[in-house]
Short mmCIF file of C-alpha atoms in Angstrom, two decimals:
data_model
loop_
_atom_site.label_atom_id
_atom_site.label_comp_id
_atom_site.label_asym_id
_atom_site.label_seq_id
_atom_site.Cartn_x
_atom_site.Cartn_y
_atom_site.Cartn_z
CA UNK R 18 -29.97 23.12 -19.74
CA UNK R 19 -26.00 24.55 -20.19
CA UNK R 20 -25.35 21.09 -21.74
CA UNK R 21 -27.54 21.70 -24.63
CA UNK R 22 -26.15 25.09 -25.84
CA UNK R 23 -23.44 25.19 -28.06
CA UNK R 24 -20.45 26.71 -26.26
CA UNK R 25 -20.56 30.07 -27.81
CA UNK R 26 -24.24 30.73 -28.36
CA UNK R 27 -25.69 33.54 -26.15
CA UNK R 28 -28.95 32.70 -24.34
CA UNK R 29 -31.77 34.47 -22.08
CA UNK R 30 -31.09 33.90 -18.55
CA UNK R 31 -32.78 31.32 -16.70
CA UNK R 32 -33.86 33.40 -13.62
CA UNK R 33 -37.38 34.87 -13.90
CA UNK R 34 -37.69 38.53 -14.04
CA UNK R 35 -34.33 39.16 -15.29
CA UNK R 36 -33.66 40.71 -18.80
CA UNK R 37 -29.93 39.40 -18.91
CA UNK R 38 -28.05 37.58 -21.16
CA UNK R 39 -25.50 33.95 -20.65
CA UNK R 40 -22.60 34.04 -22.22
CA UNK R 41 -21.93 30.39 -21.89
CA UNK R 42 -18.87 30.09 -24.15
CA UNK R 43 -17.35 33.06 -21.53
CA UNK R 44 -18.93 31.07 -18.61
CA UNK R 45 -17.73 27.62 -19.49
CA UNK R 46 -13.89 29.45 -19.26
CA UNK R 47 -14.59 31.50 -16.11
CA UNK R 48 -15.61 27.69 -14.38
CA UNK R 49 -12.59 26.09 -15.47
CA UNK R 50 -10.80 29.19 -14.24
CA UNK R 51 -12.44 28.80 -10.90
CA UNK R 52 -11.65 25.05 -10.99
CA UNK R 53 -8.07 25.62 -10.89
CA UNK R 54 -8.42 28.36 -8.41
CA UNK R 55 -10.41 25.52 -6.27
CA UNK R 56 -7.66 23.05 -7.61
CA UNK R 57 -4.70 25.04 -6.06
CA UNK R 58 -6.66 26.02 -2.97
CA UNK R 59 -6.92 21.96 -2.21
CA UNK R 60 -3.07 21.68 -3.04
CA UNK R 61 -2.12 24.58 -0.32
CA UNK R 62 -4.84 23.28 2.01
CA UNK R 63 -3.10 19.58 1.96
CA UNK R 64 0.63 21.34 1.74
CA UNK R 65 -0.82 22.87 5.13
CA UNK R 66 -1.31 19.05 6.61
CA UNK R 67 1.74 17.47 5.20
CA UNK R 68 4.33 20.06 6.90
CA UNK R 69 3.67 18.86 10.38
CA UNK R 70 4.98 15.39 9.04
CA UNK R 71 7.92 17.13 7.20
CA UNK R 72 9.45 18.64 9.90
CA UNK R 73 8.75 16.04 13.48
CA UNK R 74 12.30 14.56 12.96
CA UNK R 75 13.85 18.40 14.20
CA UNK R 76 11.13 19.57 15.58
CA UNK R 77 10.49 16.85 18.41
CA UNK R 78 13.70 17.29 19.79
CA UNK R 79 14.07 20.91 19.16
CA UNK R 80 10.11 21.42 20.88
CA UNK R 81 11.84 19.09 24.07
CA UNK R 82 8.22 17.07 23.58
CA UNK R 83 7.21 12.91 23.37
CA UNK R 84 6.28 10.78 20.58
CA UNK R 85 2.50 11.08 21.96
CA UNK R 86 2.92 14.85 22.70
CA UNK R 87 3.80 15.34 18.64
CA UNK R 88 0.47 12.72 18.11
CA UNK R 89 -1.34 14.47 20.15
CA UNK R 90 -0.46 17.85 18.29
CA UNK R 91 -1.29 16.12 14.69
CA UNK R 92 -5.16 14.97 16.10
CA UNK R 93 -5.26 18.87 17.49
CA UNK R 94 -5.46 19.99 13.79
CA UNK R 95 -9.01 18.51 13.73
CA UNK R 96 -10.01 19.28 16.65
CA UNK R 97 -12.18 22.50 15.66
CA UNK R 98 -12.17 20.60 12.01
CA UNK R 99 -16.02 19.36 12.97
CA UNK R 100 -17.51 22.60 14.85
CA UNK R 101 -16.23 25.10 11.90
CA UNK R 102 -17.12 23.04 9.02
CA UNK R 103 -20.84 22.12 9.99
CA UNK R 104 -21.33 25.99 10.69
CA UNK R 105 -19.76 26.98 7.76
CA UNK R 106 -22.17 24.58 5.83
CA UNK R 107 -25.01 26.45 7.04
CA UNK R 108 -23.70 30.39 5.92
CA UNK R 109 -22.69 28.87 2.69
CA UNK R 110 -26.65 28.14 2.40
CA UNK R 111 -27.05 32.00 2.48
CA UNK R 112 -24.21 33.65 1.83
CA UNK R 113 -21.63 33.85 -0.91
CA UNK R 114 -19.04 31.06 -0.96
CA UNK R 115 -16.67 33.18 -2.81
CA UNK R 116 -16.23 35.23 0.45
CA UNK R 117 -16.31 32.44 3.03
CA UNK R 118 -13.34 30.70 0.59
CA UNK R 119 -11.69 33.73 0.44
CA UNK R 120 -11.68 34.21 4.70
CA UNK R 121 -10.58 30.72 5.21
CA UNK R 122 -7.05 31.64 2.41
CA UNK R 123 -6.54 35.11 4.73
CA UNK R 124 -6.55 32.34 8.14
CA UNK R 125 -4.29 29.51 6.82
CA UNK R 126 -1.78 32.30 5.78
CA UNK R 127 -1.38 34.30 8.96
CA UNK R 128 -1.33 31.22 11.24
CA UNK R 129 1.82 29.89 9.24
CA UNK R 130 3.93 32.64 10.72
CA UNK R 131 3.91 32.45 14.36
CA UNK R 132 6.09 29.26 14.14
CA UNK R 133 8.26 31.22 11.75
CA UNK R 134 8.45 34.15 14.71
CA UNK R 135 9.93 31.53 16.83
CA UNK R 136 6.74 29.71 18.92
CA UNK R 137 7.38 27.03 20.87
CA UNK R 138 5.29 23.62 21.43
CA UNK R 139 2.02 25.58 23.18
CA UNK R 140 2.53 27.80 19.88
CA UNK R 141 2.23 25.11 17.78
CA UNK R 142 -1.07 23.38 19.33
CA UNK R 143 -2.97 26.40 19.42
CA UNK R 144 -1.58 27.82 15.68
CA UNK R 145 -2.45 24.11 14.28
CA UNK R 146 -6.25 23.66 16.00
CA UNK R 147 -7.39 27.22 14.56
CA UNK R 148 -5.55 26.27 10.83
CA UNK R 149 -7.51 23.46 11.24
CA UNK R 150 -10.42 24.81 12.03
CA UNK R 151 -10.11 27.37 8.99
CA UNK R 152 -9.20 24.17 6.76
CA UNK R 153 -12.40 22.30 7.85
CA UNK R 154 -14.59 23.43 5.42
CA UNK R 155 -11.93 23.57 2.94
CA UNK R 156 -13.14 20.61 0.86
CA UNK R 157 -16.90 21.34 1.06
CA UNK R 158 -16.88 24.75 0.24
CA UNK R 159 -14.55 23.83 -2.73
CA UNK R 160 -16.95 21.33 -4.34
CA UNK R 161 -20.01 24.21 -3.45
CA UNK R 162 -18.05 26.71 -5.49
CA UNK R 163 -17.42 24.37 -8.55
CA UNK R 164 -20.20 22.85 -8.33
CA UNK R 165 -21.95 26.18 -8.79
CA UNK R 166 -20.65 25.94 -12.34
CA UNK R 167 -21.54 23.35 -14.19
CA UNK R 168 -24.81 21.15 -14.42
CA UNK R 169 -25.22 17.82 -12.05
CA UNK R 170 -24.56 15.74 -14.74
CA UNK R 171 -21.30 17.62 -15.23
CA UNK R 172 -20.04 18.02 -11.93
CA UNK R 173 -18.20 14.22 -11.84
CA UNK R 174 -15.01 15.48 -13.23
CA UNK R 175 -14.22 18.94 -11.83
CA UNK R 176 -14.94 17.69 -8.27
CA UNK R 177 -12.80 15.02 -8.78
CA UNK R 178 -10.19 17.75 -10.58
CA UNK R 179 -10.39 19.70 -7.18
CA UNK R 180 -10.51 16.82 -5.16
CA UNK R 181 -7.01 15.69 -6.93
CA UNK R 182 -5.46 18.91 -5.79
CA UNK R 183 -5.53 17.79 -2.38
CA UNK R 184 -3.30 14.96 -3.35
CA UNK R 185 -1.05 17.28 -4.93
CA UNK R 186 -0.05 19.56 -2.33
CA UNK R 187 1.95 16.87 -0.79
CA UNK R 188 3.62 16.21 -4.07
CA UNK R 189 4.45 19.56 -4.38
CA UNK R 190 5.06 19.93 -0.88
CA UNK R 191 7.05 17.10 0.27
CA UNK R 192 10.53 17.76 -2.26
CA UNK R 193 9.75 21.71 -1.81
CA UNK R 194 9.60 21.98 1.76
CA UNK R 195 12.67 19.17 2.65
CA UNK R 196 14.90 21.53 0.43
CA UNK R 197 13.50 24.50 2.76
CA UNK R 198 14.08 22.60 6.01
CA UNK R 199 17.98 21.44 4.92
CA UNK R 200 18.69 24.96 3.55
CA UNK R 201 16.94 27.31 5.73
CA UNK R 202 15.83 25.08 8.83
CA UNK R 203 12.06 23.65 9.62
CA UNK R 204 10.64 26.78 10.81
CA UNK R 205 10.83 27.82 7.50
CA UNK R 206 8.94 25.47 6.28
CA UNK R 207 6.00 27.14 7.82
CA UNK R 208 6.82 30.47 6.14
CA UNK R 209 6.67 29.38 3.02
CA UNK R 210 3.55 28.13 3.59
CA UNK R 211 2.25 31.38 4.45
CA UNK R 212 3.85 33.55 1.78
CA UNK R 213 2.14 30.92 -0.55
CA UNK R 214 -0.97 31.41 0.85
CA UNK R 215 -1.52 35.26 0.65
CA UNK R 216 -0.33 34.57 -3.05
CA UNK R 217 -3.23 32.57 -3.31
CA UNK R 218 -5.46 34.87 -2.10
CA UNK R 219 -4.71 37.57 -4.15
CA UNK R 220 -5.69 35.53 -7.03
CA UNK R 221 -8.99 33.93 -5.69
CA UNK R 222 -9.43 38.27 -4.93
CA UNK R 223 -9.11 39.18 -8.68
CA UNK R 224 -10.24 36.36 -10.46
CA UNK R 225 -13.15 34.41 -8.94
CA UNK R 226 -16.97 34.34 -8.33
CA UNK R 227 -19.75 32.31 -7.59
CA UNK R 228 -21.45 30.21 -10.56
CA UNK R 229 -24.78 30.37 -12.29
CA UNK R 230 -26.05 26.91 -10.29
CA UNK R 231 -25.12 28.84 -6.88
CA UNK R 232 -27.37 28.54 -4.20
CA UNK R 233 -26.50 30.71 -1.46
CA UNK R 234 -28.72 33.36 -0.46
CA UNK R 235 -32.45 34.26 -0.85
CA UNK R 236 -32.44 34.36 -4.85
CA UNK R 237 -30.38 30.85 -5.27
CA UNK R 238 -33.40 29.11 -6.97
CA UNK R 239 -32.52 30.10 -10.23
CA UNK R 240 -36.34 30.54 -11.45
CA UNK R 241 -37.00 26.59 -11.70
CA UNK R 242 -40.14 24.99 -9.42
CA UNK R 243 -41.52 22.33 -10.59
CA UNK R 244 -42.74 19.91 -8.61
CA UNK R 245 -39.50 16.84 -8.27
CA UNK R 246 -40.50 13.93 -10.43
CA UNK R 247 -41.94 10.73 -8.82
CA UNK R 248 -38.70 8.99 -9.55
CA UNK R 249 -35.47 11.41 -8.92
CA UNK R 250 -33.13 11.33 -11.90
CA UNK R 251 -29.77 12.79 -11.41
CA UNK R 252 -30.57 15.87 -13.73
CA UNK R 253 -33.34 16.86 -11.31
CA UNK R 254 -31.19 17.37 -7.73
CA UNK R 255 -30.93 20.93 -8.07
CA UNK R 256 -35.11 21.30 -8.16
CA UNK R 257 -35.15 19.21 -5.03
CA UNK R 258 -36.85 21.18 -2.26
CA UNK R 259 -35.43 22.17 1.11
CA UNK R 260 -35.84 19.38 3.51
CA UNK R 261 -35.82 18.51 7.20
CA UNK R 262 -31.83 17.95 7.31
CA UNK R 263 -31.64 15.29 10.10
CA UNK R 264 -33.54 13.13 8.54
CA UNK R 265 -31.39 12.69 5.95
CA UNK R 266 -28.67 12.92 8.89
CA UNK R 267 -30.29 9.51 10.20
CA UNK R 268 -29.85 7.67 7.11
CA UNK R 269 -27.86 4.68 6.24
CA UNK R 270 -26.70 6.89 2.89
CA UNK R 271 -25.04 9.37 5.25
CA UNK R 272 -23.87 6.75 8.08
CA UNK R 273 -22.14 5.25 4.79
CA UNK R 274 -20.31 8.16 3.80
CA UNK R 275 -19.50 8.98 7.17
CA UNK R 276 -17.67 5.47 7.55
CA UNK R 277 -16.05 5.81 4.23
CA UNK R 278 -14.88 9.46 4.37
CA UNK R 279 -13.97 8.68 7.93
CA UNK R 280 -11.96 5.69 6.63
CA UNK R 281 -9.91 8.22 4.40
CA UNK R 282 -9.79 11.02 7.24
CA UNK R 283 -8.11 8.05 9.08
CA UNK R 284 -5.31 7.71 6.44
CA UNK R 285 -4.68 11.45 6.21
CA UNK R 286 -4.08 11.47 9.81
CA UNK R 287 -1.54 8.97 10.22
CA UNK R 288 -0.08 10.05 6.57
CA UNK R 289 0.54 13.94 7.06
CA UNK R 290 1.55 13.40 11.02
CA UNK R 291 3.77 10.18 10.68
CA UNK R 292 4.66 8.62 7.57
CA UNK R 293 7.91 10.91 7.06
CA UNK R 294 9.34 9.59 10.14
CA UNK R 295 8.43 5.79 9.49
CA UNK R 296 10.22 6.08 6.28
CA UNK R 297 13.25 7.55 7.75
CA UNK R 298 13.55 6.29 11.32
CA UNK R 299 12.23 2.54 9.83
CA UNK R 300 12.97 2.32 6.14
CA UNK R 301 16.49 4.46 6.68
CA UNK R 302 15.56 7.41 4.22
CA UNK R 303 17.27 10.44 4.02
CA UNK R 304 15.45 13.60 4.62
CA UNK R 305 15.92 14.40 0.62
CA UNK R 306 14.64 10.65 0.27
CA UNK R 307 11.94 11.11 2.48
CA UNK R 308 10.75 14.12 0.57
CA UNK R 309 10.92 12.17 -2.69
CA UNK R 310 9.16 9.47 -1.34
CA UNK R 311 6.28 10.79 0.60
CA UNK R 312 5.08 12.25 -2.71
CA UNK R 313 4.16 8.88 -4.45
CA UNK R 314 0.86 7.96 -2.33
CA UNK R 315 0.14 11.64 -3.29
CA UNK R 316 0.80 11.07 -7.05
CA UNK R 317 -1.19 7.74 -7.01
CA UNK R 318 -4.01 9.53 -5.37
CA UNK R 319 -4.33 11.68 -7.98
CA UNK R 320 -4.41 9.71 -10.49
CA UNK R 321 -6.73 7.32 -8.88
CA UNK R 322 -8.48 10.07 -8.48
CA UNK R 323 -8.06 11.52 -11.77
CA UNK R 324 -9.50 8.17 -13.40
CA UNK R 325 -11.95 8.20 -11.62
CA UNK R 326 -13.40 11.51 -12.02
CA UNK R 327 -12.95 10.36 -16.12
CA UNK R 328 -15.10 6.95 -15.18
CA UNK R 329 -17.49 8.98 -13.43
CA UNK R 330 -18.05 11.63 -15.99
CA UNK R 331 -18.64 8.88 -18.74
CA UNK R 332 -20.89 6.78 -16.39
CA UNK R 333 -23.00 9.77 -15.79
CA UNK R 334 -23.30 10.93 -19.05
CA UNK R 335 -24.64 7.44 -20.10
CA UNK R 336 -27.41 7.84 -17.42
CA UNK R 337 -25.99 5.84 -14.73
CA UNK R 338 -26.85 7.59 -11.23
CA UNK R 339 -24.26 8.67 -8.77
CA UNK R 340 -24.18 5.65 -6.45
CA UNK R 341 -22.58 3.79 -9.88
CA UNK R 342 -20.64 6.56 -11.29
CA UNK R 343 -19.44 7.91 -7.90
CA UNK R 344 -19.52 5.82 -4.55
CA UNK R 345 -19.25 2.08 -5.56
CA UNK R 346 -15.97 3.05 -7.56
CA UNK R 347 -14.78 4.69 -4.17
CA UNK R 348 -15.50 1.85 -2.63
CA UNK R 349 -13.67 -0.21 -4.65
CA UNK R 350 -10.63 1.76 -4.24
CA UNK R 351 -11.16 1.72 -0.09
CA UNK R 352 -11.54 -2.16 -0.06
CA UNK R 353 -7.94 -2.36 -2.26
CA UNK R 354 -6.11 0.16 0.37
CA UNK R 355 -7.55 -1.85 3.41
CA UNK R 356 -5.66 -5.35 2.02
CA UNK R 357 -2.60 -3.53 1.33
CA UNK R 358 -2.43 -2.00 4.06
CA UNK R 359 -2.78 -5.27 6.25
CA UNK R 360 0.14 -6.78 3.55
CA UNK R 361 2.25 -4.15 4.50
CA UNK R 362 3.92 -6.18 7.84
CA UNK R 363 4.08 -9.03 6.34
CA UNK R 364 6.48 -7.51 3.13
CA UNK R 365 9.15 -6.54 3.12
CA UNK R 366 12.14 -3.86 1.70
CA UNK R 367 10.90 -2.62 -1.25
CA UNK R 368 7.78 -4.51 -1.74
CA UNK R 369 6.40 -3.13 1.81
CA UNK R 370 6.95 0.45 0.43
CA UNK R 371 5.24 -0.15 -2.38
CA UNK R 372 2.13 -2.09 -0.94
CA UNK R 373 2.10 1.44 1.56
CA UNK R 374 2.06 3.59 -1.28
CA UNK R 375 -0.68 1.78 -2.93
CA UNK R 376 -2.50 1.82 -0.17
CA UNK R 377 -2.57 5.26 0.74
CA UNK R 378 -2.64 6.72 -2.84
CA UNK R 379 -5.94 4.56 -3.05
CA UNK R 380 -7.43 5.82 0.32
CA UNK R 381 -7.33 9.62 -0.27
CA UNK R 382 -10.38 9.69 -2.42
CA UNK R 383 -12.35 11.07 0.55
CA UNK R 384 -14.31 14.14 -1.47
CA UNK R 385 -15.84 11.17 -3.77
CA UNK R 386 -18.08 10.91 -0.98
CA UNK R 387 -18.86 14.31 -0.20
CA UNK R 388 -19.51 14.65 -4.12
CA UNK R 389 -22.44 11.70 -4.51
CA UNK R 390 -23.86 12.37 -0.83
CA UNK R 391 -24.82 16.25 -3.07
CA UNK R 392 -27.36 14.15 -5.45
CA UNK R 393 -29.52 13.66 -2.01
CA UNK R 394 -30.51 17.38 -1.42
CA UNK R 395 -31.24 20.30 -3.28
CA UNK R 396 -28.39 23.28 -4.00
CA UNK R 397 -29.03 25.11 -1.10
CA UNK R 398 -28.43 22.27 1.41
CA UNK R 399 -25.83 20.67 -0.62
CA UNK R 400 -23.27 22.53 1.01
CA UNK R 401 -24.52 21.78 4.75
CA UNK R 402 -24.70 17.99 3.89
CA UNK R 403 -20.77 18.15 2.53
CA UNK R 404 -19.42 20.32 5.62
CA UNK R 405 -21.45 18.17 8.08
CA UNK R 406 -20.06 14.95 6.64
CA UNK R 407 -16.70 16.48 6.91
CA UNK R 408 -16.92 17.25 10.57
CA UNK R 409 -18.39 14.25 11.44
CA UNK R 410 -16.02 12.15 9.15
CA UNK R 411 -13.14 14.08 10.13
CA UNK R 412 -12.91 12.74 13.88
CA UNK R 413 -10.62 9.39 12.17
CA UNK R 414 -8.56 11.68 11.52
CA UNK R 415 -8.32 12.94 15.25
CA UNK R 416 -8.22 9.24 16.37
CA UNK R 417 -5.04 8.10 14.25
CA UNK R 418 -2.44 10.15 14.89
CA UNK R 419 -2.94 9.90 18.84
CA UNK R 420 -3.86 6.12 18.41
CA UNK R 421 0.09 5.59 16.33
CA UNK R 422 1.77 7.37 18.90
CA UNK R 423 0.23 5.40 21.55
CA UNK R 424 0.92 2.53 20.25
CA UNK R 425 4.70 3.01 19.77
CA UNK R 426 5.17 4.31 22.90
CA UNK R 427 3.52 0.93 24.38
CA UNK R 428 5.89 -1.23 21.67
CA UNK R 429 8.43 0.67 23.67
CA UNK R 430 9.15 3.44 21.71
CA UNK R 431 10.92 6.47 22.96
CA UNK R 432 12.25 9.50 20.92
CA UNK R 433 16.03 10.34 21.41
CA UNK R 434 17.05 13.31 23.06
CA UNK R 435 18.23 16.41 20.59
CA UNK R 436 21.22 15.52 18.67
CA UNK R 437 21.04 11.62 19.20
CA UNK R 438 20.96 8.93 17.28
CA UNK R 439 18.02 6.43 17.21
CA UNK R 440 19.21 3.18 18.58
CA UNK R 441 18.18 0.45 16.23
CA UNK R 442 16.18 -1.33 19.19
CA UNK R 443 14.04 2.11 19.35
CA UNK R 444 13.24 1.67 15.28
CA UNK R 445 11.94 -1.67 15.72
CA UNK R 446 9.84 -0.66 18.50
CA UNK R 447 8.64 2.11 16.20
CA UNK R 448 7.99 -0.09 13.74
CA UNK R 449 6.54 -2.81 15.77
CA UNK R 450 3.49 0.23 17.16
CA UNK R 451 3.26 1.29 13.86
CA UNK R 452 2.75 -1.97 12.37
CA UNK R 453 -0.34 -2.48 14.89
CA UNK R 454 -1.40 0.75 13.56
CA UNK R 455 -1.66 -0.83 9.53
CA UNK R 456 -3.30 -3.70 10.81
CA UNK R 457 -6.25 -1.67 12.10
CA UNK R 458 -6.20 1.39 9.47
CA UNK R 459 -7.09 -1.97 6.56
CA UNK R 460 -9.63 -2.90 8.63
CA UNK R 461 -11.21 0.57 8.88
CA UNK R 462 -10.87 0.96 5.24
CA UNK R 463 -12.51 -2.29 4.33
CA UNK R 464 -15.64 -1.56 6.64
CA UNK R 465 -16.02 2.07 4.86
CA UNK R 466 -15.44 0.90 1.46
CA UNK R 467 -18.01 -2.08 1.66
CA UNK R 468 -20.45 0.06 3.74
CA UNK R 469 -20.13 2.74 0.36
CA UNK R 470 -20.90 0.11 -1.97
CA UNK R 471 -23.71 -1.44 -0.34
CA UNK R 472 -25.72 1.39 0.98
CA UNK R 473 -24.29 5.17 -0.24
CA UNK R 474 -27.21 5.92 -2.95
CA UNK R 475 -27.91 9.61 -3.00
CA UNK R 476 -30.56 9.66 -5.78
CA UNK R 477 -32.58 6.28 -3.63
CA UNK R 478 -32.24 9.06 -0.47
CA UNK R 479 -33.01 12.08 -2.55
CA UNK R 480 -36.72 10.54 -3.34
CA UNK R 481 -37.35 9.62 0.30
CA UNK R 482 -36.94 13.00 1.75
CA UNK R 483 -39.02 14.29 -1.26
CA UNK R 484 -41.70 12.15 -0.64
CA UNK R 485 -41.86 12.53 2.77
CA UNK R 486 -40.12 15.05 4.37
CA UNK R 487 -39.63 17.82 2.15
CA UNK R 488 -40.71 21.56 3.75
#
């Protein structure tokens, strides 16, 4: 096992047959290389989300479309977001996921420029439901490649590392991308995005590659077959053997993590599609201010994230499975967004801002799931696990921003035309929908967090399908 060879020593290679050598001192660098590769691949993918957000103030009037039109064009983004990830799961069980990352960087680049070019609001729908169905897969196929690297008991941290990036391309986004909106206009913002992008790509190009623990294609087995041990322990997921997937589909593990990702997919929605606005239509922000201030749930949700990753690593290196190093910790964090975000209406001024940033930064923690639902299945169906629990997770996300427009435009709500001023009745109606809208996102989180804690336990699954339903 990688963990028990010193860093630099040089070893026969595990895979039968083979006369090469492991360099593991020049592998353990190449998978931290790849990590931050992964790690700035999560921050463009979320930059990608967050624009939309950025720019609704100008680009609802400018577009000439409704409160629920602009909803209705933030759910669009998933709309593909199930479809593409779950078949994407299943080439990534044969193919290389070095490839498959690199085609989704090529797709969220080129559709960043049509809105550049000039597209109107039809423009816009289409250009954000195929970038959404190219960013589907995003996270799964992330936590595949790293995952490819190190050893299960290992894998804790740098999936929470990439994970963390996804947090940070807001932060990095938000103050970058008001600065391109006030100098250059919001179409711009888009362009940026897409320059970025095919920077990316060249990168991912030159530098990356699939691990030693990959299990794509017909040699992925990497020489070990013994027979999975009576009781699963977390060292032994990648010997699992292939199973009959919907079984494990019809589990309470994977209903769990569906709930809880979901949960989180929720948050995203409403955060990346209307948060900006809230703060400056409601709270009174500038557009500068806004920028500023819709990085903070991003900066607590990485370091939530961040601590968690360092918990988890420690747990599991003690011997503690992944259901206690991994899913009752995201949990916890779930349950403490879904009270603040009921506080939220009754706060007030500062207070209220800060109870919504606590809340979100602590509900963004969605790949935690996707991360301890891998423990259940072997590496080559690790992969279609994580993109199907995407998909199917990722519909919240589709519900919330639709569901916050509707309900402001019931509260009364009705965007001004181009080049007027919000009336202050109009705010309060906003902020009377979008109130409603806290009330039931808390309640959402505290079903998926509990549900997490109670019954997502990979390693308990893992054994079950072994036992019985293993090919």
């Amino acid at each position: 096992m990688a963990s028990s060879v010193a860093p630099d020593k040089i070893i026969d290679s595990p895979r039968p047959g083979t006369s090469k050598k492991i360099d593991f001192g020049r592998m353990n660098r190449k998978a931290w290389l790849v990590t931050a590769l992964l790690v700035l691949f999560q921050i463009v993918a979320f930059a990608d989300k967050a624009v939309l957000g950025l720019v609704a103030s100008e680009a609802i009037p400018d577009l000439g479309i409704s409160a629920v039109e602009f909803g209705f064009i933030g759910s669009a983004f998933f709309f593909l977001y199930a479809v593409v990830s779950v078949v994407t799961g299943f080439l990534a069980a044969r193919f290389s996921v070095r490839w498959i990352i690199l085609t989704m960087g090529v797709v969220w680049a080129v559709m960043q420029f049509p809105m550049l070019l000039g597209g109107g609001a039809a423009i816009l729908l289409v250009t954000r439901i195929v970038l959404g169905g190219a960013e589907g897969p995003a996270t799964a196929m992330s936590l595949t490649s790293v995952h490819s690297w190190f050893e299960p008991r290992r894998r804790a941290l740098p999936s929470n590392l990439v994970a963390a990036g996804s947090t940070l391309g807001p932060v990095l986004a938000a103050p970058a991308l008001a600065w391109v909106i006030g100098e250059w206009g919001w179409r711009w913002a888009f362009g940026v995005l897409g320059i970025v992008g095919f920077v990316w790509v060249v990168a991912w190009v030159l530098l990356a590659g699939d691990g030693p623990y990959s299990g794509h294609g017909k040699h992925g087995e990497d020489g070990v077959h013994a027979e999975p041990p009576a009781e699963m322990d977390t060292e032994d997921v990648d010997k699992q053997k292939p199973v009959a997937l919907w079984r494990a589909f019809a589990s309470l593990t994977f209903l769990a993590a569906v709930i809880g990702g979901g949960s989180n997919f929720w948050v995203q929605g409403f955060v990346t599609t209307w948060l900006p606005q809230y703060l400056g239509t409601v709270v009174g922000l500038s557009l500068p201010q806004v920028g500023t201030v819709t990085t903070i749930p991003w900066i607590l949700g990485a370091i939530v994230l961040l601590f968690l990753g360092f918990l988890g690593h420690r747990l599991m290196q003690k011997g503690f499975d992944s259901h206690r190093s991994i899913a009752i910790p995201f949990g916890i964090a779930a349950l403490v967004a879904g009270v603040c975000f009921i506080l939220v209406q009754t706060a007030s001024g500062v207070f209220a801002v800060a109870l919504l940033c606590i809340a979100a930064g602590c509900s963004l923690a969605y790949p935690m799931t996707a991360s301890a639902l891998t423990f259940s299945v072997g590496k080559k169906q690790r992969p279609i696990m994580m993109a199907t629990l995407g998909g199917v997770a990722s519909v919240g996300a589709i519900i919330s921003p639709t569901l916050v427009g509707w309900l402001m435009t019931r509260a009364g709500y009705v965007s001004p035309p181009s080049g007027s001023e919000l009336t202050p009745e109009m705010a309060n109606n906003m902020a009377h929908g979008v109130h409603q809208a806290f009330t039931i996102t808390g309640v959402v989180l505290l079903v998926g967090g509990a549900l997490c804690i109670l019954f997502l336990r990979p390693e308990a699954l893992g054994r079950k399908l072994q036992a019985g339903y293993s090919k």
